[in-house]
Each structure stands twice: as C-alpha cells, then as structure tokens.
Short mmCIF file of C-alpha atoms in Angstrom, two decimals:
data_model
loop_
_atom_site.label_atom_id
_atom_site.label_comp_id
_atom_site.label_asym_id
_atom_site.label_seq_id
_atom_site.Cartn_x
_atom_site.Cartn_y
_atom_site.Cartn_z
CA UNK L 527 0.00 0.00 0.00
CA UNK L 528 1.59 3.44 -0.94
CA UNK L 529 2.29 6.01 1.83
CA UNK L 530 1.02 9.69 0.91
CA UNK L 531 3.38 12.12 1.40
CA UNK L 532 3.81 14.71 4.51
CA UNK L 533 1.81 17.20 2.53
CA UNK L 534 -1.44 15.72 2.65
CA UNK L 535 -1.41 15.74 6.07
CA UNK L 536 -2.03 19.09 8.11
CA UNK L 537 0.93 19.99 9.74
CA UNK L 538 1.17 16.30 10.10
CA UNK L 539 -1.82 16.35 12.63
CA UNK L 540 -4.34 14.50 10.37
CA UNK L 541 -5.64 15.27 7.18
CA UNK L 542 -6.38 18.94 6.26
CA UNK L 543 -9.75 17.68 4.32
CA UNK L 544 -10.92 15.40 7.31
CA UNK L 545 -10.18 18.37 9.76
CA UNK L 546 -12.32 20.85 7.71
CA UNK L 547 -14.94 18.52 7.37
CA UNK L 548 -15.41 17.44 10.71
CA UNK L 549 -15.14 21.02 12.21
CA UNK L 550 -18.59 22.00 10.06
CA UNK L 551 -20.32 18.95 11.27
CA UNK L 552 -19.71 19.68 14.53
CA UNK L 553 -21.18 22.99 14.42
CA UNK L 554 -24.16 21.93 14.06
CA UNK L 555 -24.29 21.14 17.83
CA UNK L 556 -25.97 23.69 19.97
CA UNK L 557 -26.37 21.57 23.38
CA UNK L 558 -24.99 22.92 26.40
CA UNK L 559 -23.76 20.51 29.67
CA UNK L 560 -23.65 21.23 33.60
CA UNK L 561 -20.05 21.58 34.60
CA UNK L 562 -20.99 20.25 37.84
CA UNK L 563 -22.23 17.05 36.71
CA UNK L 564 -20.30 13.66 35.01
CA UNK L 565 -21.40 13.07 31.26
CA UNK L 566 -21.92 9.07 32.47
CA UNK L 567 -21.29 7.14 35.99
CA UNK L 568 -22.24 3.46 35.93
CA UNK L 569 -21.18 0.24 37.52
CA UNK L 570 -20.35 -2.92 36.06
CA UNK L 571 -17.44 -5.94 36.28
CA UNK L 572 -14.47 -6.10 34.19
CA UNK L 573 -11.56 -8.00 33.38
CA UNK L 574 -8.31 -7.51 35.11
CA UNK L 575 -4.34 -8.68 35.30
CA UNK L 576 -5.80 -9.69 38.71
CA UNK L 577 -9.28 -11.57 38.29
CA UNK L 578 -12.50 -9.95 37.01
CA UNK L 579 -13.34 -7.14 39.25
CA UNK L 580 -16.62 -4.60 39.84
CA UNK L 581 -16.39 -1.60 38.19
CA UNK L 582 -17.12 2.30 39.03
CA UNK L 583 -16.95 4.11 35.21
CA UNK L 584 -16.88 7.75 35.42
CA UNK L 585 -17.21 9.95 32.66
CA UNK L 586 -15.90 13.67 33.48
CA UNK L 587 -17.47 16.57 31.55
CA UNK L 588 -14.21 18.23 30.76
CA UNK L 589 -13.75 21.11 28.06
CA UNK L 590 -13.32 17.94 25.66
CA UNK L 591 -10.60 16.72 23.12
CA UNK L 592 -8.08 19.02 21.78
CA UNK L 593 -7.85 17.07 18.82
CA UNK L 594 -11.46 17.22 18.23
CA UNK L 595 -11.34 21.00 18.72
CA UNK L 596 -9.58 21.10 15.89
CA UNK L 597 -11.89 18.64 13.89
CA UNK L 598 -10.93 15.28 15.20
CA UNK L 599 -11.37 11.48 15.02
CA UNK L 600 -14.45 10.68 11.98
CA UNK L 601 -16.34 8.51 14.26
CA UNK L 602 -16.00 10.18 17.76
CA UNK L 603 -19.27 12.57 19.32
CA UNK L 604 -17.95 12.76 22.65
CA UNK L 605 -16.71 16.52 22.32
CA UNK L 606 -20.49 17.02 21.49
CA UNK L 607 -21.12 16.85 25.06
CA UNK L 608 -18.44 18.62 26.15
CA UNK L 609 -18.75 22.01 28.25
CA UNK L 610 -18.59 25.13 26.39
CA UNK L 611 -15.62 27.09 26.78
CA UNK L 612 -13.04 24.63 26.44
CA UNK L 613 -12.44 24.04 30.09
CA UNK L 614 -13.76 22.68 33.24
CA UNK L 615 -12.07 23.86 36.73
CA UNK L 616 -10.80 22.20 39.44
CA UNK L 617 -13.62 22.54 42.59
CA UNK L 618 -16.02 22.09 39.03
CA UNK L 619 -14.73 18.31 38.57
CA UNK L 620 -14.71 17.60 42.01
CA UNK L 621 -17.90 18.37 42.10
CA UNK L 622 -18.56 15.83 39.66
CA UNK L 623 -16.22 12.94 41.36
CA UNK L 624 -18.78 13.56 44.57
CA UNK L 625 -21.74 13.06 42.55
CA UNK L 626 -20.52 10.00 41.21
CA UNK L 627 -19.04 9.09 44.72
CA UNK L 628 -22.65 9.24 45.74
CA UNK L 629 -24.07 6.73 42.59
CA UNK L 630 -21.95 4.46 43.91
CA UNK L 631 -22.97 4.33 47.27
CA UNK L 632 -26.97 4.46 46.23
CA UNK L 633 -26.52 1.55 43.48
CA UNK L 634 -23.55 -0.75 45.02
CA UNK L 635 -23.38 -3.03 48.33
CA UNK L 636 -19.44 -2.33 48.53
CA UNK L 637 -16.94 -0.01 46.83
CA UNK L 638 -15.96 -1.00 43.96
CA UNK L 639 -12.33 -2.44 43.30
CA UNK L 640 -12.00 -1.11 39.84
CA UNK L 641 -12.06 3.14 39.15
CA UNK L 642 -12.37 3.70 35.43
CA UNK L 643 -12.02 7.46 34.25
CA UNK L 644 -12.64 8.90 31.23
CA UNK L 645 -12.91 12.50 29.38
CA UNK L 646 -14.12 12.16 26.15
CA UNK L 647 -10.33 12.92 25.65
CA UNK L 648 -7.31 12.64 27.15
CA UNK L 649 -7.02 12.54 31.22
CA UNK L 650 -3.41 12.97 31.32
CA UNK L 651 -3.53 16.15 29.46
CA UNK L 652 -3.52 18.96 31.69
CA UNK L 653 -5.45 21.65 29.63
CA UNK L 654 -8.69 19.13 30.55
CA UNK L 655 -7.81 17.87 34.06
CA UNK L 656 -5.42 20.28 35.50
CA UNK L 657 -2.35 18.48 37.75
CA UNK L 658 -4.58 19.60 41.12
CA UNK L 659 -7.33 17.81 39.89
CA UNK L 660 -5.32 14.69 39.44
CA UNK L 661 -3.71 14.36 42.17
CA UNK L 662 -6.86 15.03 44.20
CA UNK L 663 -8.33 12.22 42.48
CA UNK L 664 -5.40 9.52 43.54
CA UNK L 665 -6.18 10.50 47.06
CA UNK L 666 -9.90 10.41 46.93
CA UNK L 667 -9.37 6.34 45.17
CA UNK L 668 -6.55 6.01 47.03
CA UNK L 669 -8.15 3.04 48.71
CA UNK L 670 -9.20 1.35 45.73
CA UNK L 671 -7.33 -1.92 43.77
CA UNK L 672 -7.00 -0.53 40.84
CA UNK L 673 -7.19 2.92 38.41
CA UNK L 674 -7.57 3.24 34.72
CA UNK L 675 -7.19 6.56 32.52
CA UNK L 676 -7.99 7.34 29.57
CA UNK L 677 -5.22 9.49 27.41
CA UNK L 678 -4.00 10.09 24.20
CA UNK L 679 -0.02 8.98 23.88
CA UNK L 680 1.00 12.26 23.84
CA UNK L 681 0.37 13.16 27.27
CA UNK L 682 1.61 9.30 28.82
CA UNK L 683 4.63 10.46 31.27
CA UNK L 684 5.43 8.56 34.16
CA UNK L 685 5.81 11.74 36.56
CA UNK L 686 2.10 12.36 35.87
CA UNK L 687 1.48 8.37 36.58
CA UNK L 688 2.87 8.51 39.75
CA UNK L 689 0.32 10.30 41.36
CA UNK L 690 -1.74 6.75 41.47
CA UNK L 691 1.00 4.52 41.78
CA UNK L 692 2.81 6.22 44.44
CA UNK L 693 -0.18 6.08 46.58
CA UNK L 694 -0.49 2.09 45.98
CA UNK L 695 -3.02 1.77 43.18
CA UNK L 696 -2.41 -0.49 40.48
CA UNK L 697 -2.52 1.78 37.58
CA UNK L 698 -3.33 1.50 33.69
CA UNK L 699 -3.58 4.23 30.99
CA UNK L 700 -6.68 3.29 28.00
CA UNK L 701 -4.63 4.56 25.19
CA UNK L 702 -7.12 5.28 22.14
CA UNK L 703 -4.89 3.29 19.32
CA UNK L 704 -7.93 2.13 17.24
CA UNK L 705 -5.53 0.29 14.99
CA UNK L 706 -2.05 -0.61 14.70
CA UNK L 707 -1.89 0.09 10.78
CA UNK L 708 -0.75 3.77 10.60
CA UNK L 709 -2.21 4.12 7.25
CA UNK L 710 -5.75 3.67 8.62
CA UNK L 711 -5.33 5.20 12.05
CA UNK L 712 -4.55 8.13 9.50
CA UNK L 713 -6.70 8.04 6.85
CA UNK L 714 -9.68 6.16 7.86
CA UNK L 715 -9.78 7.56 11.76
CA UNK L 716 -8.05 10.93 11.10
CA UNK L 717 -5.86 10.75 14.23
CA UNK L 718 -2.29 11.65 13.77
CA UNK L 719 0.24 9.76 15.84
CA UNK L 720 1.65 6.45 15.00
CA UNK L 721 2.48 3.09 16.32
CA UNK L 722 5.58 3.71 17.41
CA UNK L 723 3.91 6.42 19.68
CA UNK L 724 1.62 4.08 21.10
CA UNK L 725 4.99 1.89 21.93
CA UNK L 726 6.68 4.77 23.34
CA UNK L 727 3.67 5.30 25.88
CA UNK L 728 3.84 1.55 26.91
CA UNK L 729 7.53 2.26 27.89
CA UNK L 730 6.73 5.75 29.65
CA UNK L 731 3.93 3.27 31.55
CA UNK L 732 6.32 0.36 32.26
CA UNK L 733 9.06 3.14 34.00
CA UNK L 734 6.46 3.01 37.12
CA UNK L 735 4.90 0.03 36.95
CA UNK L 736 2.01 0.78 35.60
CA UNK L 737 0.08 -1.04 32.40
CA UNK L 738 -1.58 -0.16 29.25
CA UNK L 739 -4.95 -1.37 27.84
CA UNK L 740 -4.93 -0.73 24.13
CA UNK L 741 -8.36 0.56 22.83
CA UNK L 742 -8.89 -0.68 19.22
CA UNK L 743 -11.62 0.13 16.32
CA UNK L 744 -13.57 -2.39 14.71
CA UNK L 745 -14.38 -1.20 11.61
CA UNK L 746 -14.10 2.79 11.55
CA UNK L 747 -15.02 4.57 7.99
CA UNK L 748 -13.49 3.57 4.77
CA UNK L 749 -13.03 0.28 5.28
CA UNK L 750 -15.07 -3.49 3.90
CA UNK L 751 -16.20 -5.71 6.27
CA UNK L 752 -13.78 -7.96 5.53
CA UNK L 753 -10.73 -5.32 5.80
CA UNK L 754 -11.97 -4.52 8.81
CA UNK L 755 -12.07 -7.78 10.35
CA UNK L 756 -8.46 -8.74 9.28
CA UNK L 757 -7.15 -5.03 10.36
CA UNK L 758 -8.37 -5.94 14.02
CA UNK L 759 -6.95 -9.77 14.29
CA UNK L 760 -3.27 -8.37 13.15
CA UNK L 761 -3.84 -5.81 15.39
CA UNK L 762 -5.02 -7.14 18.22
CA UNK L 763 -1.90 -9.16 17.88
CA UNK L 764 0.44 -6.24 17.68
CA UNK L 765 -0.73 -4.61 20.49
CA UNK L 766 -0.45 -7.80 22.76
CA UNK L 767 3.60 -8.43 21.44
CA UNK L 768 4.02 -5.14 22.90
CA UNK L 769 5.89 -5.02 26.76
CA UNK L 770 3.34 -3.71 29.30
CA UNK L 771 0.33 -3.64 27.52
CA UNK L 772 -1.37 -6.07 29.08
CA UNK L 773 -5.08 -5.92 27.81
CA UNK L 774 -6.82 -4.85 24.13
CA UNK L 775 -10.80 -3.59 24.10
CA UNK L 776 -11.89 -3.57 20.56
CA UNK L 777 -14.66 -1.42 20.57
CA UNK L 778 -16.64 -1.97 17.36
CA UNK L 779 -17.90 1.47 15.76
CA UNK L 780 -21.09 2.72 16.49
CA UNK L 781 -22.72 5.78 15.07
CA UNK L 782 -22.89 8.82 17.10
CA UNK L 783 -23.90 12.52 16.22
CA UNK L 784 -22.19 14.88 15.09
CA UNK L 785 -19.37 12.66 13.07
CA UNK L 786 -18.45 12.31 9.61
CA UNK L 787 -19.88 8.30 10.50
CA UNK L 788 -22.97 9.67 10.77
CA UNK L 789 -23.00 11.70 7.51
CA UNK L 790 -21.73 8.86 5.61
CA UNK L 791 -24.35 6.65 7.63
CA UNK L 792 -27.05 8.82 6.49
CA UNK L 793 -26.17 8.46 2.83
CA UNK L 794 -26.21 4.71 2.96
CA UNK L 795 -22.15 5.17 3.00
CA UNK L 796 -21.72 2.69 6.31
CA UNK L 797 -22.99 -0.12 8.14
CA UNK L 798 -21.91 -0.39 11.60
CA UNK L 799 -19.95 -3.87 12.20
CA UNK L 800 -21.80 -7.06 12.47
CA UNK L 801 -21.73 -9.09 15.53
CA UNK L 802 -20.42 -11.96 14.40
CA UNK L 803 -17.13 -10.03 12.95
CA UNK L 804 -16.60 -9.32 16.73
CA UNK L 805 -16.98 -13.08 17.97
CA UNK L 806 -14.63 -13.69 14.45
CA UNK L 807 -11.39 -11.53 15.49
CA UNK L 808 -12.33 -12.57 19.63
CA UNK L 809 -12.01 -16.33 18.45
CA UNK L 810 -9.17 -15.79 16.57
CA UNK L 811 -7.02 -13.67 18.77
CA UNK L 812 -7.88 -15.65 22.18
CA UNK L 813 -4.59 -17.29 22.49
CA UNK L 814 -3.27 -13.64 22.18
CA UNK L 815 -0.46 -12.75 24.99
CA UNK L 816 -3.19 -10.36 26.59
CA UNK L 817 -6.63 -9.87 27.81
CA UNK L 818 -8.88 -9.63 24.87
CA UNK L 819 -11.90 -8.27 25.50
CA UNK L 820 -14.90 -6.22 23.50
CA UNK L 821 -17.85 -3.93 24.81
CA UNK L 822 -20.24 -3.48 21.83
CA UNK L 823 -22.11 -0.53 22.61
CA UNK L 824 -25.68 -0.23 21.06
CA UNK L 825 -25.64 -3.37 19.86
CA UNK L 826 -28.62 -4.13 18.06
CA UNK L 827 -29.57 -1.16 17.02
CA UNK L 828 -29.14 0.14 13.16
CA UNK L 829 -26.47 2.86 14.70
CA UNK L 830 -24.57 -0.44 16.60
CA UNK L 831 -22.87 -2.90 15.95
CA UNK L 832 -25.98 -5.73 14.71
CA UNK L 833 -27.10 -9.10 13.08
CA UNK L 834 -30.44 -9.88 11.57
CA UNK L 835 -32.15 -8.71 14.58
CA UNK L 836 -33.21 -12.20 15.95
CA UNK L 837 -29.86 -12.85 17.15
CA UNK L 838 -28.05 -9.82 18.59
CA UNK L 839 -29.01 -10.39 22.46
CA UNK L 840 -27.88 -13.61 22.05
CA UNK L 841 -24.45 -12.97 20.30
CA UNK L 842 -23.69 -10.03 23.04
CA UNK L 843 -23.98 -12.37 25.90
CA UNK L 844 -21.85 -14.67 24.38
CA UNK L 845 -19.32 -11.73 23.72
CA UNK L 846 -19.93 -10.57 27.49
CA UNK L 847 -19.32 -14.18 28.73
CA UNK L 848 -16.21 -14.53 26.78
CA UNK L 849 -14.72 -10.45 27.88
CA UNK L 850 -15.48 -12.63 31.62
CA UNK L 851 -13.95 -15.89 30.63
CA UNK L 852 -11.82 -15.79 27.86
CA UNK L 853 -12.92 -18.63 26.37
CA UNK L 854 -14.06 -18.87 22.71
CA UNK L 855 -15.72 -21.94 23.15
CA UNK L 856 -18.95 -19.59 24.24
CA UNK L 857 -19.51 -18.93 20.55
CA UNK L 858 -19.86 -22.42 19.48
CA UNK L 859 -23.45 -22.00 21.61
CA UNK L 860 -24.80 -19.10 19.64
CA UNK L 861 -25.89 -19.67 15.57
CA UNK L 862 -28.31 -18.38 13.61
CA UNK L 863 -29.22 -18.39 9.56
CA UNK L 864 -27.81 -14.59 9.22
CA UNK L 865 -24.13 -16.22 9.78
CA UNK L 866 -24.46 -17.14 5.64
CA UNK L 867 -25.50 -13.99 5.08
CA UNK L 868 -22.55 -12.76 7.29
CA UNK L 869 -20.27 -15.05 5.69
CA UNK L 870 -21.14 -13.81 2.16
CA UNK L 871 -20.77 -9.92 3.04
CA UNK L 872 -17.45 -10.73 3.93
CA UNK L 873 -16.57 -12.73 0.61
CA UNK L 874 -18.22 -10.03 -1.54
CA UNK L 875 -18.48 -7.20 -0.16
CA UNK L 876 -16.02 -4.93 -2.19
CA UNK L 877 -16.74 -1.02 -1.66
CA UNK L 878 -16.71 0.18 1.96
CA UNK L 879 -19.18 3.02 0.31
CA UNK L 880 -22.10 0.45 -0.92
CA UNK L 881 -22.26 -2.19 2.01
CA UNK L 882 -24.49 -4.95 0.74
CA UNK L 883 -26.79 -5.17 3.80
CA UNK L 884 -28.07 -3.03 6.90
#
C-alpha cells in the first residue's frame, strides 16, 4: 500500500480535508452541559491482570478533546457533550467525582475495586484535568485496587502516573490506538500519531509500573467488512507483542452525532460492524499474549454494531461471557441463519461506500 506524502497531512496532525470537514459537522451542535455534573457514571465488572473485578466508570465533563477541537477522530461525538468554553475547573470536577461518589454508594453493596475514568479525551492532558485535579483524584481512590485513565499517547509520562502509583493503586492508561496500521489510524480515523507512539507510551507506563490497555476500532469509515475484520486480528496481535500492555478492548464502531460516521451513515455510506465479525477476530485472537476483550455498545440497534435482529441479544452475551472468561468456546453456543449472510458480506463485499446489507 503506498504512503502519501507529509503534505497531505495538516501539519502532520491528520488530514487537512478530514479536519475541515469534521469542524462543520460539529457545528451543528448547539447543546450545552452542567459543569458540575459527570457526562456518564455506571457500575459494572471487568476483566483484570488480577481476576474480574466490579467496576465504578466515570465519565468527566471536561472542556473535551483538543484534537477534536480542531476537527478530530471521523467517528468520535464525545466533544459534542463537552462544556462550552473549552475548560472545566478544578472545585467544578470535584464536584462531579462527589456526585458519582454518591451513585456508587446508592446503586452498590461495597466499593468497587475497579475506578475507570474517562474524558471524552485525554485525562493525562492537563489543559482538561489540570495536575490539582489529578492528584486530588489519587487520594480520593486512594483506597481502591485498581485505576484506569484514559489518554491520548502524547500526554503518557510517568511523573504524571505517579500520582496513582505512588499512593499504591495499580494503575493502567486506556490509550485510544484504534488500529495498529498507521495508514488507517490516518486516513480512515483521522488521528495523527503512530504506532511507534503508542509503543513509546507503553515504555513511559512500564518506568512506574504501571500497564496499558490498548483501545482498538472495529471497523471505523473507509473500510469493507472484511478489511476490517483482518485489520483488528493483526492488530489485536500487535498490540499484545508489545511489553506492558497487558489488555486490548476492541470497541466496534457505532454511530454517534455529530461525526463524519454519521454523515456517511445517512447516505447509505456505512454499516456499523456485524456481531459476528466481533466473535470472528475474539475467536481468533484468544490465544493472544493479553486480555482480549470487547464492549459493543448499542448493539442491536441500526447505529450499533448488529445481526439480523433475531440474534443480537444472544451474540452479546456470548461476547460478554467470553470479555469474563476468555474462552471462545462460548460462541460455538450461539448460531443463527444470518451467519451465511454474514459469511457472504465478507466474501463479496467490495466497496466500503455500498455495504451490501443493513
């Protein structure tokens, strides 16, 4: 596959076109969000290097993404529901940790083991969750197992790490890779850094013991079913031959507003993945050296990731059971007729912008 050259690419931070186009879709928002209160808070289990664990997920409100600011990833919303303004200030997001303290306490028996924290963006970077704020928030989980972050590689130093794992939590960074093929992180996702990036965060993790859980893109814009699929199993396998990252989420593509998914969606330009792609690159990358896992979110749905219809609920528990397990034998107890008609999408499909079924 040819490389373009540097000039295609805006200032080599993603391409110019992408950039452009993405900044007049999302100007179409005109939603505004409490800066006292989290974008999401819900518990759940998850997977861990140390045993499947309950979860707290916290979604900050933050000023959002710089990257999306300046047009951003094609598939990604989140900045939609960012704050106007661009920022969100410290006794602001502790605000929001209390509020989500105080979920947990109404909806759970015990704390839970497992803090997850996201901003629709990067954590680590400091123009969203200033230093004060972070190291507020090691103290307040300071009693918990286990933190995870979400960040960008950029912004993936160990001094900022330490914060958690000097005060005893087992600490991981989500690092938003969505691919391990440059070309397509590029010119399918429209996010700028590269693998070796991604590497150089794992090693920046690894200098305080902490881990990295790679977050990976089933099937983003631009691509056939069947590229997608293969992208993700080579992938998946990349990430997991890397020192210190010890778990991969492949998060199939759904379509949210405000993205140039959504445009293309409208216009009969993209199918969300199927189902059964997931349980294909989960089956085939379970002897991976990591935790493979997946989290399909509106599955079912004609914006999520979706079978025939009959079959979805099904297929997701069998994907939930195996994120618990890790065993792909769980998918040998789900079938249903739409697998031909899977199977054929996959052998014929040849335009990612005419996708033979919805």
């Amino acid at each position: 596959m040819s490389k373009p050259s540097p000039e295609v690419y805006e200032s080599n931070r993603g391409m110019d076109a992408h950039n452009a186009a993405m900044r007049e879709i999302r100007a179409r928002n005109d939603q505004t969000y409490d800066p006292t209160e989290p974008t999401r808070v819900w518990l759940d289990e998850d997977n861990t290097p140390n045993g499947v664990k309950q979860s707290l997920t916290i979604i900050l409100n933050t000023g959002g993404c710089r990257w999306a600011r300046a047009g951003g990833c094609t598939m990604c919303g989140y900045v939609a529901e960012s704050v106007d303004g661009g920022s969100v200030g410290h006794e602001n997001l502790m605000t929001q940790i209390d509020h989500c303290l105080d979920h947990e306490s109404e909806n759970a028996d015990d704390p839970a083991e497992l803090i997850k924290i996201y901003t629709s963006g990067s954590f680590l970077d400091e123009r969203e969750v200033p230093a004060e704020t972070r190291a507020a928030i090691g103290e307040t989980f300071s009693n918990r197992e286990r933190i995870v972050v979400e960040s960008l590689p950029d912004f993936v130093e160990r001094e900022k790490l330490t914060d958690f794992t000097d005060r005893g939590l087992e600490t991981d960074v989500a690092v938003g890779l969505e691919t391990a093929t440059d070309r397509v992180r590029h010119d399918c996702v429209n996010k700028y850094f590269d693998f070796a990036d991604f590497e150089t965060a794992c090693a920046e993790a690894r200098a305080v013991d902490a881990g990295i859980k790679a977050y990976l893109l089933l099937k983003p814009p631009f691509l056939t079913e069947r590229e997608a699929v293969a992208d993700m199993k080579s992938s998946v396998r990349r990430c997991a031959d890397v020192e210190g990252c010890h778990t991969v989420s492949m998060n199939p593509t759904n379509v949210q507003r405000y993205t140039m998914v959504e445009e293309l969606y409208h216009d009969g330009g993209y199918r969300p993945p199927w189902l059964w792609s997931i349980c294909e690159v989960l089956e085939a990358t379970a002897d991976a050296d990591a935790i493979v896992v997946s989290d399909p979110v509106g599955h079912g749905s004609d914006r999520g990731p979706h079978n025939c219809g009959e079959c979805d609920d099904r297929v997701q528990t069998a994907i939930k059971d195996f994120d618990l397990r890790q065993d792909p034998s769980v998918f040998e107890q789900v079938s249903c007729e739409c697998e031909l008609t899977h199977e054929t999408v996959l052998a014929r499909e040849k335009s990612f912008g005419a996708p033979l079924t919805n």
